[in-house]
Structures are given as structure tokens and as C-alpha cells.
C-alpha atoms as one frame of an Amber mdcrd trajectory, in Angstrom:
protein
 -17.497  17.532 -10.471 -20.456  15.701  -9.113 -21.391  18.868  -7.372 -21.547
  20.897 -10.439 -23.732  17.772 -12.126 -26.880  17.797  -9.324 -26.387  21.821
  -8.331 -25.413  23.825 -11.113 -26.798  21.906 -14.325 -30.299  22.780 -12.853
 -29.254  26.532 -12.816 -28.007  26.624 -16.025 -31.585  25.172 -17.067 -33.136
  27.416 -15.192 -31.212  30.521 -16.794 -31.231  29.358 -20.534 -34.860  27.955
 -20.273 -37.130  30.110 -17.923 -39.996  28.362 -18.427 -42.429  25.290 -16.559
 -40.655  22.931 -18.588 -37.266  23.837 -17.220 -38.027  23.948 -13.746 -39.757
  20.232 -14.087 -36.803  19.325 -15.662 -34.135  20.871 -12.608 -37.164  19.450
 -10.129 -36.436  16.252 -11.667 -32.375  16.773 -12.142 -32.609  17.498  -8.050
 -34.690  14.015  -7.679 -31.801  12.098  -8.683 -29.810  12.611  -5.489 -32.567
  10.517  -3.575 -31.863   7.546  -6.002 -29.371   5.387  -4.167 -27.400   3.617
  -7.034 -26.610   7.501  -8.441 -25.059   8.816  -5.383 -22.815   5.184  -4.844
 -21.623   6.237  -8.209 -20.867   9.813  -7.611 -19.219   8.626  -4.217 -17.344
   5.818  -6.614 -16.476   9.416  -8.579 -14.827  11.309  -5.793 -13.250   8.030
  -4.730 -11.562   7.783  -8.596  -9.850  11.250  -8.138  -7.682  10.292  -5.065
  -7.392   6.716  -6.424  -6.158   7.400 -10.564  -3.687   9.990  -9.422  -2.129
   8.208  -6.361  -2.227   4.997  -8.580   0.099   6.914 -11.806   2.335   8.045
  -8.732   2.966   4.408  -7.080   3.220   3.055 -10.986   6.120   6.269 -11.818
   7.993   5.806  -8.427   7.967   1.961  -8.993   9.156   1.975 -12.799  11.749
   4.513 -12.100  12.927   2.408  -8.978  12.954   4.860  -7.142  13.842   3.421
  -3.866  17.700   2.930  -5.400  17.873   6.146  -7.278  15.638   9.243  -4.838
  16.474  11.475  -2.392  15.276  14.390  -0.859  13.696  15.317   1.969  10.537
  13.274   0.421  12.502  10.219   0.124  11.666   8.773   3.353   7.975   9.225
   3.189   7.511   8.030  -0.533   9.797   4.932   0.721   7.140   4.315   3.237
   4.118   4.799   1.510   5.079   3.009  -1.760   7.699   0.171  -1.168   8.162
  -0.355   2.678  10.195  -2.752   4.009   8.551  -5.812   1.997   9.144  -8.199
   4.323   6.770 -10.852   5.096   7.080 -12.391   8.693   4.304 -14.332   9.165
   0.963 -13.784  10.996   1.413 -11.526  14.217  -1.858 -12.986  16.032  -0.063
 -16.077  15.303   2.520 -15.102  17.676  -0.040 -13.903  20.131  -1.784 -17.349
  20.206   1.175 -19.083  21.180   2.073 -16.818  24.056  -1.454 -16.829  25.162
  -0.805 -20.537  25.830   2.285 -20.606  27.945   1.133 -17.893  29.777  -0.281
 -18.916  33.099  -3.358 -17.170  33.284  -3.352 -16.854  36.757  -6.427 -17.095
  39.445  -9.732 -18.312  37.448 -11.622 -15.615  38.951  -9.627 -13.101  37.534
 -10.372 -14.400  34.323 -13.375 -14.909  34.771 -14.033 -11.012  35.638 -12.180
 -10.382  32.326 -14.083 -12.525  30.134 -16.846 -10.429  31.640 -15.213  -7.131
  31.157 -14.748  -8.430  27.689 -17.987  -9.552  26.492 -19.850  -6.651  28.427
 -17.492  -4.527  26.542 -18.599  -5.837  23.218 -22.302  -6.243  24.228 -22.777
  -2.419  24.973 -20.367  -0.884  21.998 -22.564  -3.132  19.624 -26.001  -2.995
  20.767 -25.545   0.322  21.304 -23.589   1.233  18.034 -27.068  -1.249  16.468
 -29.659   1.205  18.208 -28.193   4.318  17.262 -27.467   3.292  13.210 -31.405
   2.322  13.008 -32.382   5.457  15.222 -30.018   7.687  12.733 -30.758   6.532
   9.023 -35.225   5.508   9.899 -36.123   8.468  11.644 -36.736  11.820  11.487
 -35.431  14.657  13.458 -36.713  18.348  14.527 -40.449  16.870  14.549 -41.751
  18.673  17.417 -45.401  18.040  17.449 -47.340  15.394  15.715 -47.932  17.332
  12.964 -44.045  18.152  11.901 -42.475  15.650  10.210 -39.161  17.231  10.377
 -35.957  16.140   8.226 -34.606  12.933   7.726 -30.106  12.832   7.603 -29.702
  11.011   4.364 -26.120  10.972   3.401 -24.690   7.379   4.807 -20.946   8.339
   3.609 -20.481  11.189   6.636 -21.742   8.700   8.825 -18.786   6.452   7.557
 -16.873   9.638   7.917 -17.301  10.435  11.533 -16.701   6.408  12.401 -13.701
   6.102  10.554 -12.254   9.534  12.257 -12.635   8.934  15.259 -11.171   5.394
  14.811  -8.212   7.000  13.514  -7.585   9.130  16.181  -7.928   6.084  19.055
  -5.643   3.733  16.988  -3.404   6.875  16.214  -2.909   7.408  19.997  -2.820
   3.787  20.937   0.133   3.552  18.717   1.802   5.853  20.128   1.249   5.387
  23.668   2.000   1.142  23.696   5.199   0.026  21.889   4.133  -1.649  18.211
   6.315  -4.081  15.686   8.101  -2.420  13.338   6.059  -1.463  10.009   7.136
  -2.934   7.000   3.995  -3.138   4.959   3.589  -0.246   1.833   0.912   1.939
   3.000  -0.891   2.234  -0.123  -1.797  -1.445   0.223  -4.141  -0.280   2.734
  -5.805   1.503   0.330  -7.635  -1.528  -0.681  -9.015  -2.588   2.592 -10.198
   0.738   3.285 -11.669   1.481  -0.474 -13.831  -2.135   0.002 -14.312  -0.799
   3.960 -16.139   2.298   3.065 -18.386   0.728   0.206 -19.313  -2.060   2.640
 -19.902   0.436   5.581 -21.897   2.705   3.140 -23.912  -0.300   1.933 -24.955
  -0.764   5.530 -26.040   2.180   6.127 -27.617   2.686   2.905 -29.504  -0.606
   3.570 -31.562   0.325   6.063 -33.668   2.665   4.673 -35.066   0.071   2.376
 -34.940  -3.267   4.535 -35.571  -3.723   8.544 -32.735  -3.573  10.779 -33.329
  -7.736  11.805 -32.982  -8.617   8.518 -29.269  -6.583   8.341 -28.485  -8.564
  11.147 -29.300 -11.684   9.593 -27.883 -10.569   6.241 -24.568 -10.042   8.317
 -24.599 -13.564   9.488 -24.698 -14.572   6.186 -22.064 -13.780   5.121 -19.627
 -16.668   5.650 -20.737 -17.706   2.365 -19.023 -14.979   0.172 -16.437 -15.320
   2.683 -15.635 -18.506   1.568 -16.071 -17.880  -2.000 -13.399 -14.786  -1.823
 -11.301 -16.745   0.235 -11.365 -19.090  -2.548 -10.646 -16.713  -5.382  -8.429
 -14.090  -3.626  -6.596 -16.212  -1.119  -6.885 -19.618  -2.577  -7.916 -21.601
   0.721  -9.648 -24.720   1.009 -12.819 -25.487   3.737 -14.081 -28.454   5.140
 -16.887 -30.029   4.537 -19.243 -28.833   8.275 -18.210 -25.437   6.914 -20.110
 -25.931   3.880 -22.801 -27.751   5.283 -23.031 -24.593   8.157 -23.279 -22.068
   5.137 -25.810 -24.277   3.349 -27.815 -24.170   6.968 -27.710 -19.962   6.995
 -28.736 -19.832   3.968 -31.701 -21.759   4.323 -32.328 -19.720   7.871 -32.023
 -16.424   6.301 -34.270 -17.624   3.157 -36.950 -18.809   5.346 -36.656 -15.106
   7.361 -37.012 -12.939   4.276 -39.894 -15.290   2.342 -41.616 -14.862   5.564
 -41.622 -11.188   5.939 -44.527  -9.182   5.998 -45.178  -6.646   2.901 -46.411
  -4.282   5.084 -43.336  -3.274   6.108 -41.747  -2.383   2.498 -44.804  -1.996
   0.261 -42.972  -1.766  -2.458 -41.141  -4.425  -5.163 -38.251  -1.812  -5.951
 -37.639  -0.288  -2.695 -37.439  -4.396  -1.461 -35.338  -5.030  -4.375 -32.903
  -2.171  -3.890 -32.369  -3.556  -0.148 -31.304  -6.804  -1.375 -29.307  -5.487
  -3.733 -27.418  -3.029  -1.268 -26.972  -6.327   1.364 -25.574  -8.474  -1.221
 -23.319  -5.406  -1.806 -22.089  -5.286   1.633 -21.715  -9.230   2.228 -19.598
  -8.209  -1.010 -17.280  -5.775  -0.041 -16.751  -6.745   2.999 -16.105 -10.290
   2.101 -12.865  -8.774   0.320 -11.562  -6.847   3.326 -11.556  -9.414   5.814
  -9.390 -11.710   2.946  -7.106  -8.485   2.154  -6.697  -7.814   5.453  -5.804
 -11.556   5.971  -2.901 -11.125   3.519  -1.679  -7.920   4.932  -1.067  -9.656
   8.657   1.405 -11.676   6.175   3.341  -8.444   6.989   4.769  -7.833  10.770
   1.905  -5.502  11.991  -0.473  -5.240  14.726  -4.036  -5.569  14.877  -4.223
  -1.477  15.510  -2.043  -0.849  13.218  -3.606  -2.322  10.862  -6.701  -0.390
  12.104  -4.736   3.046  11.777  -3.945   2.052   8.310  -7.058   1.438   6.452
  -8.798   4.202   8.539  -6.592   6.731   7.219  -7.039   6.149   3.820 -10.911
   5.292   5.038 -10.649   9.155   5.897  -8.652  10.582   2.800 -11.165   9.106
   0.106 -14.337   9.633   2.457 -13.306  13.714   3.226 -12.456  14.154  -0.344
 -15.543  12.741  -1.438 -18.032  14.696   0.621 -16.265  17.965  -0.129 -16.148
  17.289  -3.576 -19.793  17.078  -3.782 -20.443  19.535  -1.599 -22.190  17.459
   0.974 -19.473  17.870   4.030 -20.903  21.152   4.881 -24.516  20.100   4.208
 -24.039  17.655   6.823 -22.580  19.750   9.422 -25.412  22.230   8.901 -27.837
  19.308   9.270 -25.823  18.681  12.924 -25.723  22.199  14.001 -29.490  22.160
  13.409 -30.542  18.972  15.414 -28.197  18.764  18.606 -30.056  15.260  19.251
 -28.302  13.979  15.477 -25.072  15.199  16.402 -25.124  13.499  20.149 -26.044
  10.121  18.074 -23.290  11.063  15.203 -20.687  11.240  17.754 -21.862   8.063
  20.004 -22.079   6.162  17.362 -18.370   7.055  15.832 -17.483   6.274  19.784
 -19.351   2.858  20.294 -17.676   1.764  16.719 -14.296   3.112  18.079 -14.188
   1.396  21.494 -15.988  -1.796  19.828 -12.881  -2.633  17.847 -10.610  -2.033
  20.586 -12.651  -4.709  22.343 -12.143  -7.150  19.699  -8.455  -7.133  19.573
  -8.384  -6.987  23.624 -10.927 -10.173  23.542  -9.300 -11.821  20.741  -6.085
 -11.459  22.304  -6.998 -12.280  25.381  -9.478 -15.767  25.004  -8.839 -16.597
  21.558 -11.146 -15.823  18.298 -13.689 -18.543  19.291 -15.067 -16.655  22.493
 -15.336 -13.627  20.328 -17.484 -15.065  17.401 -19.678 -16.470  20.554 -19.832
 -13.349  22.304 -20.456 -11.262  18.790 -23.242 -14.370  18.173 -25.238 -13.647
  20.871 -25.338  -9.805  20.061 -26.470 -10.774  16.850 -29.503 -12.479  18.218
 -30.126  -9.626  21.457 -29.831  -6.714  18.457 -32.399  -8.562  16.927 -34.642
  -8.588  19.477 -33.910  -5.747  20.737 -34.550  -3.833  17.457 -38.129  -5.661
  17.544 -38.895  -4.380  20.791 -37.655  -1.036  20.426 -38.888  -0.035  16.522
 -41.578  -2.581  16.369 -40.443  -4.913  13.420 -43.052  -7.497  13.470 -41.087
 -11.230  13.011 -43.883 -14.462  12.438 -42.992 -17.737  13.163 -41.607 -19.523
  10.321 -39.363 -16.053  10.189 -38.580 -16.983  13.794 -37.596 -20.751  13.451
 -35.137 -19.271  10.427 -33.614 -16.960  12.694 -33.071 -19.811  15.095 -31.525
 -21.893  12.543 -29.119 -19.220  11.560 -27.407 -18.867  15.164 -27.972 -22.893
  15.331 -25.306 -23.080  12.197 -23.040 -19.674  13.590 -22.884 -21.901  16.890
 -22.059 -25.122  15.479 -19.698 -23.508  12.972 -17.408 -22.349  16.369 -18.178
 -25.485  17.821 -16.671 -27.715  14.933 -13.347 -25.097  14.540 -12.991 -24.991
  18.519 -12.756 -29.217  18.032 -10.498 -29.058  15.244  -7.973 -26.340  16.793
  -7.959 -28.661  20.285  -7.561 -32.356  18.333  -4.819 -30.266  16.301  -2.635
 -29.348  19.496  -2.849 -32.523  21.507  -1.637 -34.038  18.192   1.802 -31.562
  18.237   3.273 -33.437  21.554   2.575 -36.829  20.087   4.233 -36.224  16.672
   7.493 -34.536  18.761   7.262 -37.390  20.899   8.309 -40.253  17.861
């Protein structure tokens, strides 16, 4: 459907109207494409035909009960998919926290070299996943000589495609190579994560072709706030009062980074106000995965699984999308035209790949507090490395708010780090009387 709208409307203009007036008008039909809040709603479009049908299926199967009354060769799968085993054992990491604790960790050098393994891991996945997004959706490819200004790749959701592919097919395998927990949780519920997942992922790439890549990064950092605020609405938790005061610190950070920006950079009102726009969007959507995806661990499943779970329903809406519209072929003539795009396509679906097998290894490994310092300080070296490589210009009050932004993300994993230890050294005491 939204390929008929922007591709055969304009020919049925065309042939009905032959005149000046009707080509301005298809010229102008065409023009739409380029506007970004038109194709997030055609995307939302070929989203809504997976989601309404799959949605009357779960609601008939579930009314019917038909886990009592089916059979069939189907049975199993529908089972699977719609009901599972729905039962809720408590978080898994949980588990994997507690071992990590008895566990003698052996010789300190040896974990020393993997706490370097670890963060190097992270470092080059990232900062080169960072590069590559910037290089991919800012620049333009086939320009030859000075005077070609070639063709710039413009459709963010086969970028989402590619990453959430090849993710698939790494947590696919892991699964089946290393023994997992038994899955209980209905699949479909994954189809929220990975609906929010997708938005949030197109939002960020999207972004940056209205905003700089630093202030992304600093948009990212951000987002505890919403965090907090969906973790308040969808998961009803309560915060203390340093994280507040940290989230009142980023926000000031980031304010004083964006007031100071130069207007070189985005001449234009609009094309600044569609950036925010797209960001808040993002901090949005992908405030709600991380707290549905907190609620789904409530279920016995692994940290891959869960990444097999939303990325196959990441794929199934993105693939239907893009060939719905048409674009799916569009972009794979756009890669078999520029070999350099599709080298950077497929690193970058790699670098996202192997950068989430990093975190669970990390996370599992050292606990989520070394991670969120590790991921910290790529924050701040994609920064500057962005600056040095694409030449965003950053002035000094836009400095000092950077500063204070990785001054709160530092004392927000100092404060939790205190909490967790005073917590445990409390546990013998209270066993004790």
C-alpha cells in the first residue's frame, strides 16, 4: 500500500493529466518521501499489517482457549508462540549475580586480562559501530572527483534491517551451540520490545541527518530521565533521591551542550527542530524496551535469548515493511552499486552483533557497574573521536556541559556501586541475630 501511494499515484497523474501542472504535482507527490515524519508513518503502516492480523489471531486462540481444546500438527507451535509455559521464575541475571560471588575468581591477573578483553571488546564494537553509523547516514557515496556529489543511502529502516539479521543469526547459533533455560515466555510478547526496538533504532539513525553525531551521544546519555519516568508508569518502581539529583545534573549538561551549539552547523530552525524531535523519540522508545524487557527476565530466559526473541520479530516487521514499500530492493541496488556502502552495511550489522555479545559476557562476568563505566567512557572517546574525525566544532561552555554529563553518569554508578556493597555486608549481620 504505501508503495502504490508515493509510486503509482504520480503515474496515474501523469496519465489522466498530461500536462505541467501534473508533473509539478507527481514532482511534488515524489518530494514527500524525503520528509521524515511521512516515511515513520508509512514504516508505522507496514508495521500495522503484521501487527492487526497477528493481534486478531493471539485474541481468537486465547478466547477459544485454545491451549485445552487444539490439536494438530500446529498445536505445538501456536502453544509456543501464544501461551507458553507462563511461568514466572524470577530474574535469571539474578541467579548469575549470586554465582558470580561464590565463585573464586581465580589468579587476579587472569582477571585482570579479562576485564581487558572485555572492555577492549566493547571499546572497538562501539566506536567502531559510532564511526561507521555517522560515515553511512552524512555522507555521500560514488563521488569520484570533486565535482560528483554522488548519492546519499537514505532509508534508516534497512540499516535496522541488516543489524537486527545478523543479530539473529549470532544469538540463533549461540543458542544452539551452549545449553539455555528452558523457554517459558509467549513469543509474541517479544513483539513489543522489538516493535519499540526498531522505532528507537530508526530514530537514531534518522537523527543524524539533522543533528551532529556528539550531540546523539549526549542525547543517549540522557536518557535515564525517561527511564525513570517509564519505569515509573510501566513498572511502577521507586528511585532515590542521588538518582534524581544525577538526572537533574544531565539535563543541565546536555542543555548547556545544545544552547551552545553553533548554527552553522544546522542552518536551519526546522531541520534543528526535526532532530530534537527524532532524539526525544528515541530516548522514547527505547525508554520502553529496556522496562519491557525488564519484565520479560520475570520469565526463566537468558540474556540471548532474549536477544533471539525480539530480533526475530525485529526482522519479521522490518522485512515486511521494506518490501511492502518497495524499498528492500532499492536498497540492495543502492549496495550493489557502491561496494564501499555495502562493506560499511555489513561491519556495522557485525560491530552491533559482537557488541551485545560483549555486554552479556561483561555483565556476566564483572557485574553491570563495570559495564555502564566501560560504555561511559565510549560515550565520551565517540565524542571526541567524531570531532576529530568529521570536524564537529564543540566551544567551551558546550565542553564544560559535556563534562558535567559523564560527571553525573559517573557518580550515578558510583552511588548504586555503594548501595549494592552496604546492602550485602548488611545480609550476614541480619542472619547473624
Amino acid at each position: 500500500m504505501p508503495c502504490f501511494t508515493w509510486r503509482v499515484w504520480p503515474a496515474l497523474v501523469l496519465l489522466l493529466f498530461p500536462s505541467t501542472v501534473a508533473i509539478e504535482e507527481a514532482s511534488l507527490l515524489d518530494g514527500w518521501h524525503d520528509v521524515w515524519l511521512f516515511r515513520f508513518l508509512v514504516n508505522m503502516l507496514g508495521y500495522s499489517t503484521i501487527i492487526i492480523p497477528g493481534y486478531l489471531l493471539i485474541s481468537y486462540f486465547k478466547r477459544t482457549n485454545y491451549v485445552e481444546t487444539g490439536s494438530g500438527i500446529c498445536y505445538p507451535i501456536i502453544k509456543t508462540c501464544v501461551f507458553g509455559s507462563e511461568a514466572k521464575t524470577g530474574l535469571l541475571d539474578d541467579v548469575s549475580v549470586a554465582s558470580r560471588n561464590e565463585v573464586d575468581p581465580g589468579s587476579s591477573v587472569r582477571q585482570a586480562v579479562k576485564l581487558i578483553f572485555c572492555a577492549a571488546g566493547l571499546q572497538v564494537s562501539y566506536l567502531t559501530w559510532g564511526v561507521l553509523q555517522e560515515r553511512v547516514m552524512t555522507r555521500s557515496y560514488g563521488t569520484g572527483t570533486p565535482e560528483d556529489e554522488g548519492e546519499k543511502f537514505k532509508d534508516s529502516q534497512f540499516l535496522v534491517f541488516m543489524n537486527r539479521i545478523l543479530a539473529l543469526t549470532v544469538s540463533g547459533l549461540w543458542c544452539i551451540l551452549f545449553k539455555q533455560p528452558r523457554h517459558g515466555a509467549p513469543m509474541y510478547k517479544y513483539s513489543f520490545a522489538s516493535l519499540s526496538n526498531i522505532l528507537s533504532s530508526w530514530c537514531q539513525y534518522e537523527a543524524l541527518k539533522y543533528i551532529s553525531f556528539p550531540t546523539q551521544v549526549l542525547a543517549k546519555a540522557s536518557k535515564v530521565i525517561p527511564v525513570m519516568l517509564m519505569g515509573k508508569i510501566v513498572s511502577r518502581k521507586s528511585y532515590e533521591y542521588w538518582e534524581y539529583f544525577t538526572a537533574v545534573l544531565i539535563s543541565v549538561g546536555v542543555s548547556m551542550f545544545l544552547l551552545s551549539s553553533t548554527a552553522s552547523k544546522h542552518p536551519s530552525t526546522v531541520t534543528t527542530f526535526s532532530g530534537v524531535v527524532i532524539l526525544v523519540g528515541y530516548i522514547v522508545f527505547d525508554s520502553f524496551t529496556s522496562n519491557w524487557q525488564d519484565n520479560l527476565f520475570k520469565y526463566k530466559m537468558s540474556s540471548v535469548q532474549m536477544m533471539f526473541g525480539v530480533n526475530l520479530f525485529s526482522c519479521l516487521f522490518t522485512v515486511g515493511s521494506l518490501l511492502e514499500q518497495g524499498a528492500f530492493f532499492d536498497s540492495v541496488a543502492f549496495m550493489t552499486r557502491h561496494s564501499e556502502f555495502a562493506f560499511h552495511a555489513v561491519l556495522l550489522s557485525v560491530c552491533s552483533a559482537c557488541g551485545q555479545l560483549f555486554i552479556f559476557y561483561t555483565i556476566n562476568q564483572f557485574g553491570a557497574a563495570v559495564f555502564t563505566i566501560i560504555m561511559t567512557l565510549r560515550q565520551a572517546i565517540a565524542i571526541l573521536l567524531s570531532c576529530f574525525l568529521y570536524g564537529h566544532a564543540v566551544t567551551l561552555v558546550g565542553g564544560f556541559g559535556v563534562a558535567v554529563v559523564f560527571l553525573a553518569l559517573f557518580l550515578r554508578v558510583y552511588a548504586r556501586s555503594r548501595m549494592k556493597s552496604g546492602r550485602r555486608s548488611a545480609q550476614p549481620l541480619a542472619q547473624k541475630v
